[in-house]
Amino acid sequence: LSLHDALPILDPHSSYMDAKAYGDMQVTTKGEFGGVGIEVTLEDGLIKVVSPIDGTPAARAGIKSGDRIAGIDGQSIAGMPLNDSIDKMKGAPGSKVTLTILREGEKKPFDVALTRAIVHVDAASSRREGDVGYVRLPGFNEQTADGLEKAVAKLKKEIGPGIKGYVLDLRNNPGGLLDQAIQVSDDFLNSGEVVSTRGRHSEDTQRYDAHPGDITDGKPVVVLINGGTASASEIVSGALQDHKRATIIGTRSFGKGSVQTVIPLGSNGGLRLTTARYYTPSGKSIQAKGITPDIEVQQDIP
């Protein structure tokens, strides 16, 4: 029995990564990777879409959070390991792939044809909405906190001292790096716990705290979330909600609150193992529960 064969008995977020997969992961965290542009997880033997990434082939084709992928290029992927399914969706930019989609409310599966592309994940985008600053974070890579800080500085200068507050849009944000989630939360907080990670043993618990300095100068903040808000973006939402630093608006988030530790294996790639779970400052687990908004607002998705 090989290591690769043994690991699928663990949760779907744990896996052996060969040298190629390990390299792909490193590229992803730097903010650029190849593919169709969807964050996925495994559920009931099918691939479930956490969210499409802004501006990617999947997003342009109308793939939605909660969609399930039953087949790739006409081949059923029921029971296939998650990494194998992901590999089948990858390919050279310009090549085509067809996904068979199961969607709640649709009676029959349907096919979506996609043209693969290099996916660029922007750290942040922003714009002025009257006297309110709007900032969109589509993911959490190495550029995210820096992008947020630059966006806020730009909005302060553009709107001036009359700025009333900020909207932080984390809808369909599939998450990413823990340290970036902590830094983004810290950017809005002056003190207090941001998140804790709790493992099998109590001595494994780690707590991360905010430092003095609020880049918005204490202005009101609204955070937008939905069912595609997951992982790192749930850490930010939970921290700002528990500290009553922001009003959370939208629908309940995805509930991906597990921590993956990556163990490098040199030229053999690496191991990605689930080792802990995320807890908000008030002690609530994010896993499978998500963040409940302060104000629930349903959004029609075209």
PDB file of C-alpha atoms in Angstrom:
ATOM      1  CA  LEU A   1       0.000   0.000   0.000  1.00  0.00           C
ATOM      2  CA  SER A   2       1.538   3.286  -1.071  1.00  0.00           C
ATOM      3  CA  LEU A   3       1.320   6.523   0.908  1.00  0.00           C
ATOM      4  CA  HIS A   4      -0.804   8.028  -1.851  1.00  0.00           C
ATOM      5  CA  ASP A   5      -3.289   5.124  -1.550  1.00  0.00           C
ATOM      6  CA  ALA A   6      -3.448   5.337   2.238  1.00  0.00           C
ATOM      7  CA  LEU A   7      -4.158   9.050   2.639  1.00  0.00           C
ATOM      8  CA  PRO A   8      -7.644   9.237   1.024  1.00  0.00           C
ATOM      9  CA  ILE A   9      -9.064   7.582   4.188  1.00  0.00           C
ATOM     10  CA  LEU A  10      -8.414  10.938   5.873  1.00  0.00           C
ATOM     11  CA  ASP A  11     -10.536  14.043   5.362  1.00  0.00           C
ATOM     12  CA  PRO A  12     -10.774  15.481   1.825  1.00  0.00           C
ATOM     13  CA  HIS A  13      -8.367  18.328   2.628  1.00  0.00           C
ATOM     14  CA  SER A  14      -5.505  15.944   3.470  1.00  0.00           C
ATOM     15  CA  SER A  15      -3.433  14.523   0.640  1.00  0.00           C
ATOM     16  CA  TYR A  16      -0.031  13.595  -0.677  1.00  0.00           C
ATOM     17  CA  MET A  17       1.239  16.127  -3.189  1.00  0.00           C
ATOM     18  CA  ASP A  18       3.736  14.918  -5.732  1.00  0.00           C
ATOM     19  CA  ALA A  19       6.397  17.333  -6.962  1.00  0.00           C
ATOM     20  CA  LYS A  20       4.053  18.843  -9.568  1.00  0.00           C
ATOM     21  CA  ALA A  21       1.130  19.324  -7.157  1.00  0.00           C
ATOM     22  CA  TYR A  22       3.459  20.796  -4.533  1.00  0.00           C
ATOM     23  CA  GLY A  23       4.826  23.237  -7.093  1.00  0.00           C
ATOM     24  CA  ASP A  24       1.285  24.176  -8.142  1.00  0.00           C
ATOM     25  CA  MET A  25       0.399  24.929  -4.515  1.00  0.00           C
ATOM     26  CA  GLN A  26       3.393  27.228  -4.136  1.00  0.00           C
ATOM     27  CA  VAL A  27       2.428  29.087  -7.308  1.00  0.00           C
ATOM     28  CA  THR A  28      -1.169  29.460  -6.068  1.00  0.00           C
ATOM     29  CA  THR A  29      -0.152  31.088  -2.794  1.00  0.00           C
ATOM     30  CA  LYS A  30       1.846  33.661  -4.743  1.00  0.00           C
ATOM     31  CA  GLY A  31      -1.332  34.788  -6.524  1.00  0.00           C
ATOM     32  CA  GLU A  32      -1.154  33.202  -9.976  1.00  0.00           C
ATOM     33  CA  PHE A  33      -1.966  29.735 -11.254  1.00  0.00           C
ATOM     34  CA  GLY A  34      -3.326  27.862 -14.256  1.00  0.00           C
ATOM     35  CA  GLY A  35      -6.762  26.285 -14.595  1.00  0.00           C
ATOM     36  CA  VAL A  36     -10.453  27.133 -14.869  1.00  0.00           C
ATOM     37  CA  GLY A  37     -10.580  29.206 -11.675  1.00  0.00           C
ATOM     38  CA  ILE A  38     -12.633  27.404  -9.043  1.00  0.00           C
ATOM     39  CA  GLU A  39     -11.983  26.548  -5.407  1.00  0.00           C
ATOM     40  CA  VAL A  40     -13.401  23.078  -4.692  1.00  0.00           C
ATOM     41  CA  THR A  41     -13.861  20.528  -1.914  1.00  0.00           C
ATOM     42  CA  LEU A  42     -15.070  16.929  -1.760  1.00  0.00           C
ATOM     43  CA  GLU A  43     -18.575  16.133  -0.540  1.00  0.00           C
ATOM     44  CA  ASP A  44     -20.495  12.849  -0.846  1.00  0.00           C
ATOM     45  CA  GLY A  45     -18.093  11.568  -3.485  1.00  0.00           C
ATOM     46  CA  LEU A  46     -18.596  14.601  -5.734  1.00  0.00           C
ATOM     47  CA  ILE A  47     -16.599  17.758  -6.187  1.00  0.00           C
ATOM     48  CA  LYS A  48     -18.409  20.729  -4.637  1.00  0.00           C
ATOM     49  CA  VAL A  49     -17.625  24.260  -5.769  1.00  0.00           C
ATOM     50  CA  VAL A  50     -16.709  26.518  -2.855  1.00  0.00           C
ATOM     51  CA  SER A  51     -16.622  29.493  -5.178  1.00  0.00           C
ATOM     52  CA  PRO A  52     -15.474  30.608  -8.622  1.00  0.00           C
ATOM     53  CA  ILE A  53     -12.611  33.108  -8.617  1.00  0.00           C
ATOM     54  CA  ASP A  54     -13.328  36.572  -9.997  1.00  0.00           C
ATOM     55  CA  GLY A  55     -12.572  37.077 -13.672  1.00  0.00           C
ATOM     56  CA  THR A  56     -11.782  33.413 -14.448  1.00  0.00           C
ATOM     57  CA  PRO A  57     -13.250  31.058 -17.080  1.00  0.00           C
ATOM     58  CA  ALA A  58     -15.450  29.412 -14.422  1.00  0.00           C
ATOM     59  CA  ALA A  59     -16.814  32.733 -13.165  1.00  0.00           C
ATOM     60  CA  ARG A  60     -17.507  33.984 -16.705  1.00  0.00           C
ATOM     61  CA  ALA A  61     -19.311  30.729 -17.546  1.00  0.00           C
ATOM     62  CA  GLY A  62     -21.679  31.095 -14.591  1.00  0.00           C
ATOM     63  CA  ILE A  63     -20.328  28.361 -12.300  1.00  0.00           C
ATOM     64  CA  LYS A  64     -21.831  28.987  -8.845  1.00  0.00           C
ATOM     65  CA  SER A  65     -20.928  28.277  -5.247  1.00  0.00           C
ATOM     66  CA  GLY A  66     -22.626  25.019  -4.241  1.00  0.00           C
ATOM     67  CA  ASP A  67     -22.551  23.500  -7.739  1.00  0.00           C
ATOM     68  CA  ARG A  68     -21.389  19.885  -7.818  1.00  0.00           C
ATOM     69  CA  ILE A  69     -19.148  18.572 -10.545  1.00  0.00           C
ATOM     70  CA  ALA A  70     -20.230  15.066 -11.530  1.00  0.00           C
ATOM     71  CA  GLY A  71     -18.063  14.598 -14.602  1.00  0.00           C
ATOM     72  CA  ILE A  72     -15.098  15.958 -16.500  1.00  0.00           C
ATOM     73  CA  ASP A  73     -14.935  15.616 -20.286  1.00  0.00           C
ATOM     74  CA  GLY A  74     -17.775  13.096 -20.197  1.00  0.00           C
ATOM     75  CA  GLN A  75     -16.167  10.862 -17.579  1.00  0.00           C
ATOM     76  CA  SER A  76     -17.818  10.378 -14.182  1.00  0.00           C
ATOM     77  CA  ILE A  77     -15.619  11.402 -11.264  1.00  0.00           C
ATOM     78  CA  ALA A  78     -17.786   9.851  -8.527  1.00  0.00           C
ATOM     79  CA  GLY A  79     -15.455   8.397  -5.917  1.00  0.00           C
ATOM     80  CA  MET A  80     -12.333   9.816  -7.561  1.00  0.00           C
ATOM     81  CA  PRO A  81      -9.758  11.327  -5.141  1.00  0.00           C
ATOM     82  CA  LEU A  82     -10.025  15.101  -4.963  1.00  0.00           C
ATOM     83  CA  ASN A  83      -6.513  15.750  -6.259  1.00  0.00           C
ATOM     84  CA  ASP A  84      -7.050  13.465  -9.255  1.00  0.00           C
ATOM     85  CA  SER A  85     -10.213  15.364 -10.164  1.00  0.00           C
ATOM     86  CA  ILE A  86      -8.421  18.691  -9.837  1.00  0.00           C
ATOM     87  CA  ASP A  87      -5.608  17.433 -12.066  1.00  0.00           C
ATOM     88  CA  LYS A  88      -8.155  16.483 -14.743  1.00  0.00           C
ATOM     89  CA  MET A  89      -9.453  20.065 -14.748  1.00  0.00           C
ATOM     90  CA  LYS A  90      -5.960  21.476 -15.244  1.00  0.00           C
ATOM     91  CA  GLY A  91      -4.256  21.842 -18.586  1.00  0.00           C
ATOM     92  CA  ALA A  92      -2.517  24.182 -20.949  1.00  0.00           C
ATOM     93  CA  PRO A  93      -4.023  27.670 -21.343  1.00  0.00           C
ATOM     94  CA  GLY A  94      -6.254  27.704 -24.421  1.00  0.00           C
ATOM     95  CA  SER A  95      -7.190  24.031 -24.127  1.00  0.00           C
ATOM     96  CA  LYS A  96     -10.805  23.101 -23.481  1.00  0.00           C
ATOM     97  CA  VAL A  97     -12.514  21.104 -20.743  1.00  0.00           C
ATOM     98  CA  THR A  98     -16.185  20.262 -20.218  1.00  0.00           C
ATOM     99  CA  LEU A  99     -17.629  19.989 -16.717  1.00  0.00           C
ATOM    100  CA  THR A 100     -20.899  18.171 -15.984  1.00  0.00           C
ATOM    101  CA  ILE A 101     -22.724  20.189 -13.329  1.00  0.00           C
ATOM    102  CA  LEU A 102     -25.388  19.227 -10.802  1.00  0.00           C
ATOM    103  CA  ARG A 103     -27.167  22.327  -9.491  1.00  0.00           C
ATOM    104  CA  GLU A 104     -29.849  22.605  -6.845  1.00  0.00           C
ATOM    105  CA  GLY A 105     -33.124  23.529  -8.526  1.00  0.00           C
ATOM    106  CA  GLU A 106     -32.104  22.007 -11.869  1.00  0.00           C
ATOM    107  CA  LYS A 107     -33.757  18.678 -12.669  1.00  0.00           C
ATOM    108  CA  LYS A 108     -30.981  17.361 -14.884  1.00  0.00           C
ATOM    109  CA  PRO A 109     -27.182  17.642 -15.015  1.00  0.00           C
ATOM    110  CA  PHE A 110     -25.859  20.009 -17.663  1.00  0.00           C
ATOM    111  CA  ASP A 111     -22.511  20.529 -19.357  1.00  0.00           C
ATOM    112  CA  VAL A 112     -20.415  23.699 -19.195  1.00  0.00           C
ATOM    113  CA  ALA A 113     -17.588  24.053 -21.729  1.00  0.00           C
ATOM    114  CA  LEU A 114     -14.593  26.052 -20.491  1.00  0.00           C
ATOM    115  CA  THR A 115     -11.361  27.231 -22.065  1.00  0.00           C
ATOM    116  CA  ARG A 116      -8.494  26.958 -19.594  1.00  0.00           C
ATOM    117  CA  ALA A 117      -6.466  30.088 -18.843  1.00  0.00           C
ATOM    118  CA  ILE A 118      -3.769  31.439 -16.572  1.00  0.00           C
ATOM    119  CA  VAL A 119      -5.677  32.606 -13.511  1.00  0.00           C
ATOM    120  CA  HIS A 120      -4.430  35.844 -11.973  1.00  0.00           C
ATOM    121  CA  VAL A 121      -5.757  36.439  -8.476  1.00  0.00           C
ATOM    122  CA  ASP A 122      -5.680  40.153  -7.744  1.00  0.00           C
ATOM    123  CA  ALA A 123      -4.907  41.036  -4.132  1.00  0.00           C
ATOM    124  CA  ALA A 124      -7.617  43.692  -3.938  1.00  0.00           C
ATOM    125  CA  SER A 125      -9.754  46.028  -5.990  1.00  0.00           C
ATOM    126  CA  SER A 126     -11.461  49.158  -4.765  1.00  0.00           C
ATOM    127  CA  ARG A 127     -13.660  52.035  -5.798  1.00  0.00           C
ATOM    128  CA  ARG A 128     -15.412  55.052  -4.378  1.00  0.00           C
ATOM    129  CA  GLU A 129     -19.158  54.878  -3.751  1.00  0.00           C
ATOM    130  CA  GLY A 130     -20.011  58.447  -2.818  1.00  0.00           C
ATOM    131  CA  ASP A 131     -18.446  59.016   0.602  1.00  0.00           C
ATOM    132  CA  VAL A 132     -17.995  55.262   1.255  1.00  0.00           C
ATOM    133  CA  GLY A 133     -14.966  53.188   0.281  1.00  0.00           C
ATOM    134  CA  TYR A 134     -15.589  49.770  -1.296  1.00  0.00           C
ATOM    135  CA  VAL A 135     -12.842  47.103  -1.209  1.00  0.00           C
ATOM    136  CA  ARG A 136     -13.142  43.668  -2.813  1.00  0.00           C
ATOM    137  CA  LEU A 137     -10.861  40.797  -1.733  1.00  0.00           C
ATOM    138  CA  PRO A 138     -11.220  37.794  -4.082  1.00  0.00           C
ATOM    139  CA  GLY A 139      -8.794  35.521  -2.195  1.00  0.00           C
ATOM    140  CA  PHE A 140      -6.009  35.382   0.393  1.00  0.00           C
ATOM    141  CA  ASN A 141      -2.568  35.052  -1.173  1.00  0.00           C
ATOM    142  CA  GLU A 142       0.759  36.633  -0.292  1.00  0.00           C
ATOM    143  CA  GLN A 143      -0.367  39.977  -1.740  1.00  0.00           C
ATOM    144  CA  THR A 144      -3.718  40.349   0.027  1.00  0.00           C
ATOM    145  CA  ALA A 145      -3.013  42.394   3.168  1.00  0.00           C
ATOM    146  CA  ASP A 146      -0.684  44.715   1.286  1.00  0.00           C
ATOM    147  CA  GLY A 147      -3.352  45.171  -1.373  1.00  0.00           C
ATOM    148  CA  LEU A 148      -5.987  46.012   1.233  1.00  0.00           C
ATOM    149  CA  GLU A 149      -3.737  48.554   2.917  1.00  0.00           C
ATOM    150  CA  LYS A 150      -2.933  50.270  -0.386  1.00  0.00           C
ATOM    151  CA  ALA A 151      -6.632  50.306  -1.343  1.00  0.00           C
ATOM    152  CA  VAL A 152      -7.648  51.951   1.934  1.00  0.00           C
ATOM    153  CA  ALA A 153      -4.878  54.551   1.624  1.00  0.00           C
ATOM    154  CA  LYS A 154      -6.029  55.322  -1.917  1.00  0.00           C
ATOM    155  CA  LEU A 155      -9.683  55.686  -0.839  1.00  0.00           C
ATOM    156  CA  LYS A 156      -8.739  57.955   2.074  1.00  0.00           C
ATOM    157  CA  LYS A 157      -6.907  60.250  -0.314  1.00  0.00           C
ATOM    158  CA  GLU A 158      -9.634  60.139  -2.964  1.00  0.00           C
ATOM    159  CA  ILE A 159     -12.627  60.712  -0.659  1.00  0.00           C
ATOM    160  CA  GLY A 160     -10.906  62.862   1.950  1.00  0.00           C
ATOM    161  CA  PRO A 161     -11.737  63.469   5.626  1.00  0.00           C
ATOM    162  CA  GLY A 162     -15.467  63.167   4.918  1.00  0.00           C
ATOM    163  CA  ILE A 163     -15.216  59.402   4.327  1.00  0.00           C
ATOM    164  CA  LYS A 164     -18.021  57.708   6.269  1.00  0.00           C
ATOM    165  CA  GLY A 165     -16.835  54.100   6.275  1.00  0.00           C
ATOM    166  CA  TYR A 166     -15.872  51.048   4.288  1.00  0.00           C
ATOM    167  CA  VAL A 167     -17.503  48.030   2.682  1.00  0.00           C
ATOM    168  CA  LEU A 168     -15.289  44.929   2.622  1.00  0.00           C
ATOM    169  CA  ASP A 169     -16.601  42.456   0.037  1.00  0.00           C
ATOM    170  CA  LEU A 170     -15.680  38.843   0.860  1.00  0.00           C
ATOM    171  CA  ARG A 171     -18.430  37.192  -1.169  1.00  0.00           C
ATOM    172  CA  ASN A 172     -17.239  34.112  -3.074  1.00  0.00           C
ATOM    173  CA  ASN A 173     -13.815  34.483  -1.435  1.00  0.00           C
ATOM    174  CA  PRO A 174     -12.530  30.893  -1.025  1.00  0.00           C
ATOM    175  CA  GLY A 175      -9.800  31.851   1.435  1.00  0.00           C
ATOM    176  CA  GLY A 176      -6.129  30.970   1.373  1.00  0.00           C
ATOM    177  CA  LEU A 177      -3.257  31.864   3.691  1.00  0.00           C
ATOM    178  CA  LEU A 178      -3.820  32.017   7.462  1.00  0.00           C
ATOM    179  CA  ASP A 179      -1.212  34.726   8.056  1.00  0.00           C
ATOM    180  CA  GLN A 180      -2.955  36.978   5.539  1.00  0.00           C
ATOM    181  CA  ALA A 181      -6.333  36.473   7.247  1.00  0.00           C
ATOM    182  CA  ILE A 182      -4.732  37.464  10.557  1.00  0.00           C
ATOM    183  CA  GLN A 183      -3.094  40.558   9.038  1.00  0.00           C
ATOM    184  CA  VAL A 184      -6.310  41.679   7.305  1.00  0.00           C
ATOM    185  CA  SER A 185      -8.248  41.286  10.578  1.00  0.00           C
ATOM    186  CA  ASP A 186      -5.472  43.106  12.461  1.00  0.00           C
ATOM    187  CA  ASP A 187      -5.732  45.987   9.987  1.00  0.00           C
ATOM    188  CA  PHE A 188      -9.200  46.760  11.424  1.00  0.00           C
ATOM    189  CA  LEU A 189      -8.507  45.910  15.093  1.00  0.00           C
ATOM    190  CA  ASN A 190      -6.424  47.536  17.825  1.00  0.00           C
ATOM    191  CA  SER A 191      -6.323  44.598  20.223  1.00  0.00           C
ATOM    192  CA  GLY A 192      -7.848  41.245  21.136  1.00  0.00           C
ATOM    193  CA  GLU A 193      -7.790  37.751  19.725  1.00  0.00           C
ATOM    194  CA  VAL A 194      -8.184  37.332  15.976  1.00  0.00           C
ATOM    195  CA  VAL A 195      -8.480  33.554  15.762  1.00  0.00           C
ATOM    196  CA  SER A 196      -7.330  30.407  17.533  1.00  0.00           C
ATOM    197  CA  THR A 197      -6.383  27.057  16.064  1.00  0.00           C
ATOM    198  CA  ARG A 198      -7.120  24.000  18.168  1.00  0.00           C
ATOM    199  CA  GLY A 199      -5.735  20.557  17.470  1.00  0.00           C
ATOM    200  CA  ARG A 200      -6.130  17.137  19.015  1.00  0.00           C
ATOM    201  CA  HIS A 201      -4.289  18.093  22.207  1.00  0.00           C
ATOM    202  CA  SER A 202      -4.845  21.204  24.329  1.00  0.00           C
ATOM    203  CA  GLU A 203      -1.151  22.073  24.194  1.00  0.00           C
ATOM    204  CA  ASP A 204      -1.492  22.417  20.407  1.00  0.00           C
ATOM    205  CA  THR A 205      -3.812  25.413  20.744  1.00  0.00           C
ATOM    206  CA  GLN A 206      -2.466  28.619  19.215  1.00  0.00           C
ATOM    207  CA  ARG A 207      -3.968  32.065  19.569  1.00  0.00           C
ATOM    208  CA  TYR A 208      -3.271  35.034  17.323  1.00  0.00           C
ATOM    209  CA  ASP A 209      -3.819  38.565  18.617  1.00  0.00           C
ATOM    210  CA  ALA A 210      -4.235  41.961  16.975  1.00  0.00           C
ATOM    211  CA  HIS A 211      -1.796  44.820  17.446  1.00  0.00           C
ATOM    212  CA  PRO A 212      -2.539  48.536  17.908  1.00  0.00           C
ATOM    213  CA  GLY A 213      -3.301  50.382  14.693  1.00  0.00           C
ATOM    214  CA  ASP A 214      -6.542  50.524  12.676  1.00  0.00           C
ATOM    215  CA  ILE A 215      -5.911  51.517   9.064  1.00  0.00           C
ATOM    216  CA  THR A 216      -9.472  52.906   8.802  1.00  0.00           C
ATOM    217  CA  ASP A 217      -9.121  55.139  11.901  1.00  0.00           C
ATOM    218  CA  GLY A 218     -12.116  53.465  13.525  1.00  0.00           C
ATOM    219  CA  LYS A 219     -14.580  54.221  10.716  1.00  0.00           C
ATOM    220  CA  PRO A 220     -17.636  51.927  10.433  1.00  0.00           C
ATOM    221  CA  VAL A 221     -17.098  48.736   8.416  1.00  0.00           C
ATOM    222  CA  VAL A 222     -19.607  46.480   6.659  1.00  0.00           C
ATOM    223  CA  VAL A 223     -18.480  43.014   5.547  1.00  0.00           C
ATOM    224  CA  LEU A 224     -20.376  41.242   2.754  1.00  0.00           C
ATOM    225  CA  ILE A 225     -20.445  37.405   2.873  1.00  0.00           C
ATOM    226  CA  ASN A 226     -22.316  34.550   1.190  1.00  0.00           C
ATOM    227  CA  GLY A 227     -22.192  30.784   0.792  1.00  0.00           C
ATOM    228  CA  GLY A 228     -18.943  31.079  -1.161  1.00  0.00           C
ATOM    229  CA  THR A 229     -17.161  32.901   1.671  1.00  0.00           C
ATOM    230  CA  ALA A 230     -14.792  30.298   3.111  1.00  0.00           C
ATOM    231  CA  SER A 231     -11.708  29.597   5.213  1.00  0.00           C
ATOM    232  CA  ALA A 232      -9.512  32.702   5.605  1.00  0.00           C
ATOM    233  CA  SER A 233     -12.403  35.020   4.717  1.00  0.00           C
ATOM    234  CA  GLU A 234     -14.481  33.385   7.492  1.00  0.00           C
ATOM    235  CA  ILE A 235     -11.660  34.092   9.957  1.00  0.00           C
ATOM    236  CA  VAL A 236     -11.810  37.788   9.072  1.00  0.00           C
ATOM    237  CA  SER A 237     -15.618  37.877   9.210  1.00  0.00           C
ATOM    238  CA  GLY A 238     -15.726  36.047  12.554  1.00  0.00           C
ATOM    239  CA  ALA A 239     -13.050  38.216  14.147  1.00  0.00           C
ATOM    240  CA  LEU A 240     -14.638  41.502  13.113  1.00  0.00           C
ATOM    241  CA  GLN A 241     -18.093  40.246  14.113  1.00  0.00           C
ATOM    242  CA  ASP A 242     -17.059  38.984  17.561  1.00  0.00           C
ATOM    243  CA  HIS A 243     -15.251  42.237  18.351  1.00  0.00           C
ATOM    244  CA  LYS A 244     -18.286  44.192  17.097  1.00  0.00           C
ATOM    245  CA  ARG A 245     -15.918  45.978  14.739  1.00  0.00           C
ATOM    246  CA  ALA A 246     -18.042  45.355  11.660  1.00  0.00           C
ATOM    247  CA  THR A 247     -21.587  44.556  10.644  1.00  0.00           C
ATOM    248  CA  ILE A 248     -21.755  41.309   8.678  1.00  0.00           C
ATOM    249  CA  ILE A 249     -24.339  41.338   5.886  1.00  0.00           C
ATOM    250  CA  GLY A 250     -25.379  38.575   3.467  1.00  0.00           C
ATOM    251  CA  THR A 251     -25.979  34.856   3.933  1.00  0.00           C
ATOM    252  CA  ARG A 252     -24.288  32.176   6.045  1.00  0.00           C
ATOM    253  CA  SER A 253     -20.750  31.439   4.933  1.00  0.00           C
ATOM    254  CA  PHE A 254     -19.420  28.111   3.682  1.00  0.00           C
ATOM    255  CA  GLY A 255     -18.029  26.639   6.914  1.00  0.00           C
ATOM    256  CA  LYS A 256     -14.513  25.579   5.927  1.00  0.00           C
ATOM    257  CA  GLY A 257     -12.719  25.899   9.258  1.00  0.00           C
ATOM    258  CA  SER A 258      -9.987  23.275   9.152  1.00  0.00           C
ATOM    259  CA  VAL A 259      -6.252  23.973   9.222  1.00  0.00           C
ATOM    260  CA  GLN A 260      -3.896  22.271   6.784  1.00  0.00           C
ATOM    261  CA  THR A 261      -0.215  21.859   7.650  1.00  0.00           C
ATOM    262  CA  VAL A 262       2.099  21.335   4.680  1.00  0.00           C
ATOM    263  CA  ILE A 263       5.112  19.088   5.284  1.00  0.00           C
ATOM    264  CA  PRO A 264       7.744  19.422   2.521  1.00  0.00           C
ATOM    265  CA  LEU A 265       9.265  16.164   1.279  1.00  0.00           C
ATOM    266  CA  GLY A 266      12.044  17.613  -0.838  1.00  0.00           C
ATOM    267  CA  SER A 267      12.022  16.404  -4.429  1.00  0.00           C
ATOM    268  CA  ASN A 268       9.107  14.070  -3.581  1.00  0.00           C
ATOM    269  CA  GLY A 269       6.642  16.925  -3.112  1.00  0.00           C
ATOM    270  CA  GLY A 270       4.875  17.269   0.235  1.00  0.00           C
ATOM    271  CA  LEU A 271       2.114  16.184   2.596  1.00  0.00           C
ATOM    272  CA  ARG A 272      -0.928  18.341   3.243  1.00  0.00           C
ATOM    273  CA  LEU A 273      -2.570  17.222   6.493  1.00  0.00           C
ATOM    274  CA  THR A 274      -5.533  18.613   8.427  1.00  0.00           C
ATOM    275  CA  THR A 275      -4.133  19.238  11.893  1.00  0.00           C
ATOM    276  CA  ALA A 276      -6.523  21.656  13.622  1.00  0.00           C
ATOM    277  CA  ARG A 277      -9.670  23.747  13.372  1.00  0.00           C
ATOM    278  CA  TYR A 278     -10.264  27.476  13.414  1.00  0.00           C
ATOM    279  CA  TYR A 279     -12.232  29.106  16.237  1.00  0.00           C
ATOM    280  CA  THR A 280     -13.469  32.691  16.330  1.00  0.00           C
ATOM    281  CA  PRO A 281     -12.526  34.924  19.312  1.00  0.00           C
ATOM    282  CA  SER A 282     -15.758  33.977  21.116  1.00  0.00           C
ATOM    283  CA  GLY A 283     -14.836  30.285  20.836  1.00  0.00           C
ATOM    284  CA  LYS A 284     -17.162  29.286  17.982  1.00  0.00           C
ATOM    285  CA  SER A 285     -15.930  26.659  15.525  1.00  0.00           C
ATOM    286  CA  ILE A 286     -16.129  27.680  11.885  1.00  0.00           C
ATOM    287  CA  GLN A 287     -16.022  24.121  10.519  1.00  0.00           C
ATOM    288  CA  ALA A 288     -19.360  23.068   8.939  1.00  0.00           C
ATOM    289  CA  LYS A 289     -21.118  25.949  10.737  1.00  0.00           C
ATOM    290  CA  GLY A 290     -19.789  29.037   9.016  1.00  0.00           C
ATOM    291  CA  ILE A 291     -20.423  32.634  10.016  1.00  0.00           C
ATOM    292  CA  THR A 292     -24.024  33.756  10.494  1.00  0.00           C
ATOM    293  CA  PRO A 293     -24.518  37.341   9.273  1.00  0.00           C
ATOM    294  CA  ASP A 294     -25.810  40.063  11.579  1.00  0.00           C
ATOM    295  CA  ILE A 295     -28.216  41.059   8.813  1.00  0.00           C
ATOM    296  CA  GLU A 296     -29.350  38.380   6.376  1.00  0.00           C
ATOM    297  CA  VAL A 297     -29.778  39.589   2.802  1.00  0.00           C
ATOM    298  CA  GLN A 298     -30.425  37.133  -0.021  1.00  0.00           C
ATOM    299  CA  GLN A 299     -28.815  38.011  -3.306  1.00  0.00           C
ATOM    300  CA  ASP A 300     -30.196  36.884  -6.637  1.00  0.00           C
ATOM    301  CA  ILE A 301     -27.458  35.218  -8.683  1.00  0.00           C
ATOM    302  CA  PRO A 302     -28.017  35.488 -12.443  1.00  0.00           C
TER     303      PRO A 302
END
